[in-house]
């Protein structure tokens, strides 16, 4: 049985929440795709996973870039990004993204009614910005902007997971980092230490972390390799601008968090007036084991699948052991 990390009450036999973290193009989305391909019996027996619900923040980044493009086209004040190939104009929006993830997790347990996706998403973005100390951008409604992003907003809302009585295993994917050459600890609002601290206690008490480990240099190489023009909306084939890769993902703080935690095998996070120890395993993908998963499933090599399956089963087994040892 897997026990709740804080309350000590028994939960289900599966991992309730897996935070799937890594630098861009490290293999997170490919692993999610592989997990979705498994039968429920294999996923539970080999990985300790119930049928998965998957949440990530990339669709919000894509929408924020689209809003910025349309705002520039309409000669409005700049929002989120000052150009197509630059980092956030205000890095506090890393926190905004984290709060949107947290909202999507909480929405698994309650039905959300969305009548106007464009207005609804702009309002959510503003609320998130205000919560992390960034100025609101959309207190005055701009019908032209809402009309311009409506189809993108509708697509994002259609892709959000629906509420369900038992979400199974919730897999939450995101990437955080800091400028190339930065010293540890990374300053707020960069890095995992900051973003993890914004997650709700319900997530932090039930979460485990599977960190997909590649070097920043390999992350940049794989990012260039996966980018396919015309498919920038695809999570498997989108490319992050090089200046962003170096300015926002030149390093990350996962190794530092593991090294400085007072509980081995965990990431230690101060949040909500308490200390959380999140069981964590690094899946070593420096020798690329996952890029083949971007191709059609019919083209996956059985040998590659067998090797990856065994290595993931080992990582998830260790993750379950670490979760049990912290209860």
CSV table of C-alpha atoms in Angstrom, one decimal:
chain,number,residue,atom,x,y,z
A,1,UNK,CA,0.0,0.0,0.0
A,2,UNK,CA,1.1,3.6,-0.7
A,3,UNK,CA,0.6,5.9,2.3
A,4,UNK,CA,-0.1,9.6,2.3
A,5,UNK,CA,3.1,11.4,3.1
A,6,UNK,CA,1.7,13.7,5.8
A,7,UNK,CA,-1.5,12.2,7.2
A,8,UNK,CA,-0.2,8.6,7.4
A,9,UNK,CA,-3.6,7.4,6.0
A,10,UNK,CA,-3.5,4.6,3.5
A,11,UNK,CA,-4.2,5.5,-0.1
A,12,UNK,CA,-4.6,3.3,-3.1
A,13,UNK,CA,-2.0,0.8,-4.3
A,14,UNK,CA,-0.9,3.1,-7.1
A,15,UNK,CA,1.1,6.3,-7.1
A,16,UNK,CA,-1.4,9.1,-6.8
A,17,UNK,CA,0.6,11.9,-8.3
A,18,UNK,CA,3.8,11.8,-10.4
A,19,UNK,CA,5.5,15.2,-11.2
A,20,UNK,CA,7.3,14.5,-14.4
A,21,UNK,CA,10.1,17.1,-14.5
A,22,UNK,CA,13.1,17.8,-16.7
A,23,UNK,CA,14.7,20.4,-19.0
A,24,UNK,CA,13.0,20.8,-22.4
A,25,UNK,CA,13.3,18.0,-24.9
A,26,UNK,CA,14.7,15.6,-22.2
A,27,UNK,CA,12.0,13.0,-22.9
A,28,UNK,CA,9.1,13.9,-20.6
A,29,UNK,CA,6.4,14.0,-23.2
A,30,UNK,CA,7.8,10.9,-24.9
A,31,UNK,CA,7.5,9.0,-21.6
A,32,UNK,CA,4.0,10.3,-21.1
A,33,UNK,CA,3.2,8.9,-24.6
A,34,UNK,CA,4.6,5.5,-23.6
A,35,UNK,CA,2.7,5.4,-20.4
A,36,UNK,CA,-0.5,6.0,-22.3
A,37,UNK,CA,0.3,3.1,-24.6
A,38,UNK,CA,0.3,0.6,-21.8
A,39,UNK,CA,-2.6,-1.6,-20.8
A,40,UNK,CA,-3.9,-0.8,-17.3
A,41,UNK,CA,-2.7,-4.1,-15.9
A,42,UNK,CA,0.9,-3.6,-17.1
A,43,UNK,CA,1.0,0.0,-15.9
A,44,UNK,CA,-0.2,-1.0,-12.5
A,45,UNK,CA,1.9,-4.2,-12.1
A,46,UNK,CA,5.2,-2.9,-13.6
A,47,UNK,CA,5.0,0.9,-12.7
A,48,UNK,CA,2.5,1.2,-9.9
A,49,UNK,CA,0.3,3.5,-12.0
A,50,UNK,CA,-3.4,3.6,-12.3
A,51,UNK,CA,-4.9,4.8,-15.6
A,52,UNK,CA,-3.3,8.2,-15.9
A,53,UNK,CA,-4.7,11.7,-16.2
A,54,UNK,CA,-2.1,14.0,-17.7
A,55,UNK,CA,-1.6,17.8,-17.0
A,56,UNK,CA,1.1,20.0,-18.4
A,57,UNK,CA,1.7,23.8,-18.8
A,58,UNK,CA,2.9,23.8,-22.4
A,59,UNK,CA,-0.6,24.6,-23.8
A,60,UNK,CA,-0.6,27.7,-21.7
A,61,UNK,CA,2.8,28.8,-22.9
A,62,UNK,CA,1.6,28.3,-26.5
A,63,UNK,CA,-1.6,30.3,-25.8
A,64,UNK,CA,0.5,33.1,-24.1
A,65,UNK,CA,2.6,33.4,-27.2
A,66,UNK,CA,-0.5,33.5,-29.4
A,67,UNK,CA,-2.0,36.3,-27.2
A,68,UNK,CA,1.3,38.2,-27.4
A,69,UNK,CA,1.3,37.9,-31.2
A,70,UNK,CA,-2.2,39.1,-31.6
A,71,UNK,CA,-1.7,41.9,-29.1
A,72,UNK,CA,1.3,43.2,-31.2
A,73,UNK,CA,-0.8,42.8,-34.4
A,74,UNK,CA,-3.5,44.9,-32.8
A,75,UNK,CA,-1.0,47.6,-31.6
A,76,UNK,CA,-1.9,46.8,-27.9
A,77,UNK,CA,0.4,47.0,-25.0
A,78,UNK,CA,2.9,44.1,-25.0
A,79,UNK,CA,1.8,41.1,-23.0
A,80,UNK,CA,3.8,38.1,-21.8
A,81,UNK,CA,6.4,38.1,-24.7
A,82,UNK,CA,7.9,41.1,-26.5
A,83,UNK,CA,8.6,38.9,-29.6
A,84,UNK,CA,8.3,35.3,-30.8
A,85,UNK,CA,11.8,34.2,-29.9
A,86,UNK,CA,12.4,35.8,-26.5
A,87,UNK,CA,11.8,34.8,-22.8
A,88,UNK,CA,8.9,36.0,-20.7
A,89,UNK,CA,8.9,39.8,-20.4
A,90,UNK,CA,8.2,39.3,-16.7
A,91,UNK,CA,9.7,36.1,-15.3
A,92,UNK,CA,7.1,36.0,-12.6
A,93,UNK,CA,5.0,34.2,-15.2
A,94,UNK,CA,6.8,31.0,-14.3
A,95,UNK,CA,4.8,31.2,-11.2
A,96,UNK,CA,1.6,32.0,-13.2
A,97,UNK,CA,2.1,28.8,-15.1
A,98,UNK,CA,2.5,26.8,-11.9
A,99,UNK,CA,-0.7,28.1,-10.5
A,100,UNK,CA,-2.6,27.2,-13.7
A,101,UNK,CA,-1.3,23.6,-13.3
A,102,UNK,CA,-2.5,23.6,-9.7
A,103,UNK,CA,-5.9,24.8,-10.8
A,104,UNK,CA,-6.2,22.1,-13.4
A,105,UNK,CA,-5.4,19.5,-10.7
A,106,UNK,CA,-8.1,20.8,-8.4
A,107,UNK,CA,-10.6,20.9,-11.2
A,108,UNK,CA,-10.3,17.1,-11.5
A,109,UNK,CA,-12.5,17.1,-8.4
A,110,UNK,CA,-15.1,19.6,-9.5
A,111,UNK,CA,-16.9,20.5,-12.7
A,112,UNK,CA,-15.9,23.7,-14.4
A,113,UNK,CA,-18.4,25.6,-16.6
A,114,UNK,CA,-16.7,27.6,-19.4
A,115,UNK,CA,-19.1,29.7,-21.5
A,116,UNK,CA,-16.5,31.9,-23.2
A,117,UNK,CA,-13.1,30.2,-23.3
A,118,UNK,CA,-11.2,33.3,-24.4
A,119,UNK,CA,-12.5,35.6,-21.7
A,120,UNK,CA,-12.2,32.8,-19.1
A,121,UNK,CA,-8.6,32.0,-19.9
A,122,UNK,CA,-7.6,35.7,-19.9
A,123,UNK,CA,-9.2,36.0,-16.5
A,124,UNK,CA,-7.4,33.0,-15.2
A,125,UNK,CA,-4.1,34.3,-16.5
A,126,UNK,CA,-4.7,37.6,-14.7
A,127,UNK,CA,-5.6,35.9,-11.5
A,128,UNK,CA,-2.5,33.8,-11.6
A,129,UNK,CA,-0.3,36.9,-12.3
A,130,UNK,CA,-1.9,38.8,-9.4
A,131,UNK,CA,-1.2,35.8,-7.1
A,132,UNK,CA,2.5,35.9,-7.8
A,133,UNK,CA,2.9,39.6,-7.7
A,134,UNK,CA,2.7,40.5,-11.4
A,135,UNK,CA,0.4,43.2,-12.7
A,136,UNK,CA,-3.0,42.3,-14.2
A,137,UNK,CA,-3.2,42.7,-17.9
A,138,UNK,CA,-6.8,42.2,-18.9
A,139,UNK,CA,-9.0,44.1,-16.3
A,140,UNK,CA,-10.4,45.9,-19.4
A,141,UNK,CA,-11.9,43.5,-21.8
A,142,UNK,CA,-10.6,43.8,-25.4
A,143,UNK,CA,-13.1,42.2,-27.8
A,144,UNK,CA,-10.7,42.3,-30.7
A,145,UNK,CA,-8.1,40.3,-28.8
A,146,UNK,CA,-10.6,37.8,-27.5
A,147,UNK,CA,-11.9,37.2,-31.0
A,148,UNK,CA,-8.4,36.8,-32.3
A,149,UNK,CA,-7.5,34.0,-29.8
A,150,UNK,CA,-10.9,32.4,-29.5
A,151,UNK,CA,-10.1,29.3,-31.6
A,152,UNK,CA,-6.8,28.8,-29.7
A,153,UNK,CA,-8.6,29.2,-26.4
A,154,UNK,CA,-11.4,26.8,-27.4
A,155,UNK,CA,-8.8,24.2,-28.4
A,156,UNK,CA,-7.0,24.6,-25.0
A,157,UNK,CA,-10.2,24.2,-23.1
A,158,UNK,CA,-11.2,21.2,-25.1
A,159,UNK,CA,-7.9,19.5,-24.2
A,160,UNK,CA,-8.2,20.1,-20.4
A,161,UNK,CA,-8.9,16.9,-18.4
A,162,UNK,CA,-12.5,16.5,-17.3
A,163,UNK,CA,-13.6,16.2,-13.6
A,164,UNK,CA,-13.8,12.6,-12.5
A,165,UNK,CA,-14.6,10.9,-9.2
A,166,UNK,CA,-11.3,8.9,-9.2
A,167,UNK,CA,-8.5,10.5,-11.2
A,168,UNK,CA,-6.2,7.5,-10.9
A,169,UNK,CA,-2.6,8.5,-11.2
A,170,UNK,CA,-2.2,12.2,-12.1
A,171,UNK,CA,0.9,12.9,-14.2
A,172,UNK,CA,1.9,16.6,-14.1
A,173,UNK,CA,4.6,17.7,-16.5
A,174,UNK,CA,6.6,20.9,-16.5
A,175,UNK,CA,10.1,22.2,-17.0
A,176,UNK,CA,11.9,24.9,-14.9
A,177,UNK,CA,15.4,26.2,-14.9
A,178,UNK,CA,17.6,29.3,-14.8
A,179,UNK,CA,20.2,31.3,-16.8
A,180,UNK,CA,23.2,29.5,-18.2
A,181,UNK,CA,26.0,29.7,-15.6
A,182,UNK,CA,23.8,30.7,-12.7
A,183,UNK,CA,24.8,29.7,-9.2
A,184,UNK,CA,22.7,27.7,-6.8
A,185,UNK,CA,20.2,28.3,-5.3
A,186,UNK,CA,18.4,29.8,-8.2
A,187,UNK,CA,16.7,33.1,-7.3
A,188,UNK,CA,12.9,33.5,-7.3
A,189,UNK,CA,11.1,33.1,-9.6
A,190,UNK,CA,13.4,30.6,-11.4
A,191,UNK,CA,13.8,26.9,-10.8
A,192,UNK,CA,12.0,24.0,-9.3
A,193,UNK,CA,12.4,25.1,-5.7
A,194,UNK,CA,10.2,28.2,-6.4
A,195,UNK,CA,7.6,26.6,-8.6
A,196,UNK,CA,7.1,23.5,-6.4
A,197,UNK,CA,6.5,25.8,-3.4
A,198,UNK,CA,3.5,27.2,-5.2
A,199,UNK,CA,1.7,23.9,-5.6
A,200,UNK,CA,-1.2,23.2,-3.2
A,201,UNK,CA,-0.7,21.1,0.0
A,202,UNK,CA,-2.9,18.4,-1.6
A,203,UNK,CA,-0.3,17.9,-4.4
A,204,UNK,CA,2.8,18.3,-2.2
A,205,UNK,CA,1.6,15.7,0.3
A,206,UNK,CA,0.8,13.1,-2.3
A,207,UNK,CA,3.4,13.8,-5.0
A,208,UNK,CA,6.4,11.9,-6.2
A,209,UNK,CA,8.9,13.2,-8.7
A,210,UNK,CA,10.3,11.4,-11.7
A,211,UNK,CA,13.1,13.6,-13.0
A,212,UNK,CA,14.3,12.9,-16.6
A,213,UNK,CA,18.0,13.6,-16.5
A,214,UNK,CA,19.9,15.0,-19.4
A,215,UNK,CA,22.6,17.7,-19.6
A,216,UNK,CA,21.7,21.2,-20.7
A,217,UNK,CA,23.8,20.7,-23.8
A,218,UNK,CA,21.9,17.6,-24.7
A,219,UNK,CA,18.6,19.3,-23.9
A,220,UNK,CA,19.5,22.0,-26.4
A,221,UNK,CA,20.6,19.5,-29.0
A,222,UNK,CA,17.4,17.4,-28.7
A,223,UNK,CA,15.3,20.6,-28.7
A,224,UNK,CA,16.8,21.6,-32.1
A,225,UNK,CA,16.3,18.0,-33.4
A,226,UNK,CA,12.7,17.7,-32.4
A,227,UNK,CA,11.5,21.1,-33.8
A,228,UNK,CA,9.4,20.7,-36.9
A,229,UNK,CA,8.2,23.8,-38.7
A,230,UNK,CA,4.4,24.0,-38.9
A,231,UNK,CA,4.0,21.7,-35.8
A,232,UNK,CA,4.8,24.3,-33.1
A,233,UNK,CA,1.5,23.5,-31.4
A,234,UNK,CA,2.6,19.8,-30.9
A,235,UNK,CA,4.1,18.9,-27.6
A,236,UNK,CA,6.2,16.3,-29.2
A,237,UNK,CA,7.6,18.5,-32.0
A,238,UNK,CA,7.6,22.1,-30.7
A,239,UNK,CA,10.9,23.9,-30.5
A,240,UNK,CA,12.0,26.3,-27.7
A,241,UNK,CA,13.9,29.4,-29.0
A,242,UNK,CA,17.7,29.1,-28.4
A,243,UNK,CA,17.8,32.3,-26.4
A,244,UNK,CA,15.1,30.9,-24.0
A,245,UNK,CA,17.0,27.6,-23.8
A,246,UNK,CA,20.1,29.4,-22.6
A,247,UNK,CA,18.4,32.2,-20.6
A,248,UNK,CA,15.7,30.1,-18.8
A,249,UNK,CA,16.9,26.5,-19.1
A,250,UNK,CA,20.7,26.9,-19.1
A,251,UNK,CA,20.8,25.1,-15.8
A,252,UNK,CA,18.2,23.7,-13.4
A,253,UNK,CA,18.3,23.1,-9.7
A,254,UNK,CA,17.2,19.5,-9.3
A,255,UNK,CA,20.7,18.1,-8.5
A,256,UNK,CA,21.1,20.9,-5.9
A,257,UNK,CA,17.7,20.2,-4.4
A,258,UNK,CA,18.5,16.5,-4.0
A,259,UNK,CA,22.0,17.2,-2.6
A,260,UNK,CA,20.7,19.7,0.0
A,261,UNK,CA,17.6,17.8,1.2
A,262,UNK,CA,17.7,16.6,4.8
A,263,UNK,CA,16.0,13.4,3.7
A,264,UNK,CA,18.0,11.3,1.1
A,265,UNK,CA,16.1,10.5,-2.0
A,266,UNK,CA,13.7,13.4,-1.7
A,267,UNK,CA,13.4,17.0,-2.7
A,268,UNK,CA,12.8,19.3,0.3
A,269,UNK,CA,10.4,22.2,-0.2
A,270,UNK,CA,9.3,24.9,2.2
A,271,UNK,CA,5.7,25.9,1.5
A,272,UNK,CA,2.5,26.8,3.3
A,273,UNK,CA,4.3,27.0,6.7
A,274,UNK,CA,5.6,23.5,6.6
A,275,UNK,CA,8.4,21.3,5.1
A,276,UNK,CA,7.6,18.7,2.4
A,277,UNK,CA,9.9,15.9,1.4
A,278,UNK,CA,8.9,14.7,-2.0
A,279,UNK,CA,10.2,11.2,-3.0
A,280,UNK,CA,12.3,11.7,-6.1
A,281,UNK,CA,14.1,9.4,-8.7
A,282,UNK,CA,16.3,10.6,-11.5
A,283,UNK,CA,15.8,8.6,-14.7
A,284,UNK,CA,19.1,8.8,-16.5
A,285,UNK,CA,18.3,9.7,-20.2
A,286,UNK,CA,21.8,11.1,-21.0
A,287,UNK,CA,22.1,8.1,-23.3
A,288,UNK,CA,19.0,8.8,-25.3
A,289,UNK,CA,16.4,6.1,-24.6
A,290,UNK,CA,13.2,8.0,-25.5
A,291,UNK,CA,13.4,9.9,-28.8
A,292,UNK,CA,12.1,6.9,-30.8
A,293,UNK,CA,8.8,7.4,-29.1
A,294,UNK,CA,8.1,10.5,-31.2
A,295,UNK,CA,7.5,8.3,-34.2
A,296,UNK,CA,4.4,6.4,-35.1
A,297,UNK,CA,3.9,3.6,-32.6
A,298,UNK,CA,4.0,1.0,-35.4
A,299,UNK,CA,7.6,2.1,-36.0
A,300,UNK,CA,8.8,1.6,-32.5
A,301,UNK,CA,11.6,-1.0,-32.3
A,302,UNK,CA,10.7,-3.9,-30.1
A,303,UNK,CA,14.3,-3.8,-28.7
A,304,UNK,CA,14.0,-0.1,-27.8
A,305,UNK,CA,10.7,-0.7,-26.2
A,306,UNK,CA,11.9,-3.6,-24.1
A,307,UNK,CA,15.0,-1.7,-22.9
A,308,UNK,CA,13.0,1.4,-22.0
A,309,UNK,CA,10.2,-0.6,-20.3
A,310,UNK,CA,12.7,-2.3,-18.1
A,311,UNK,CA,14.5,0.9,-17.1
A,312,UNK,CA,11.3,2.7,-16.4
A,313,UNK,CA,10.0,-0.2,-14.3
A,314,UNK,CA,13.2,0.0,-12.3
A,315,UNK,CA,12.8,3.8,-11.8
A,316,UNK,CA,9.1,3.6,-10.8
A,317,UNK,CA,9.9,0.7,-8.5
A,318,UNK,CA,12.5,2.8,-6.7
A,319,UNK,CA,10.1,5.7,-6.6
A,320,UNK,CA,7.5,3.5,-4.8
A,321,UNK,CA,10.2,2.3,-2.4
A,322,UNK,CA,11.1,5.9,-1.6
A,323,UNK,CA,7.5,6.9,-1.1
A,324,UNK,CA,6.9,4.0,1.3
A,325,UNK,CA,10.1,4.8,3.2
A,326,UNK,CA,8.9,8.4,3.9
A,327,UNK,CA,5.5,7.4,5.4
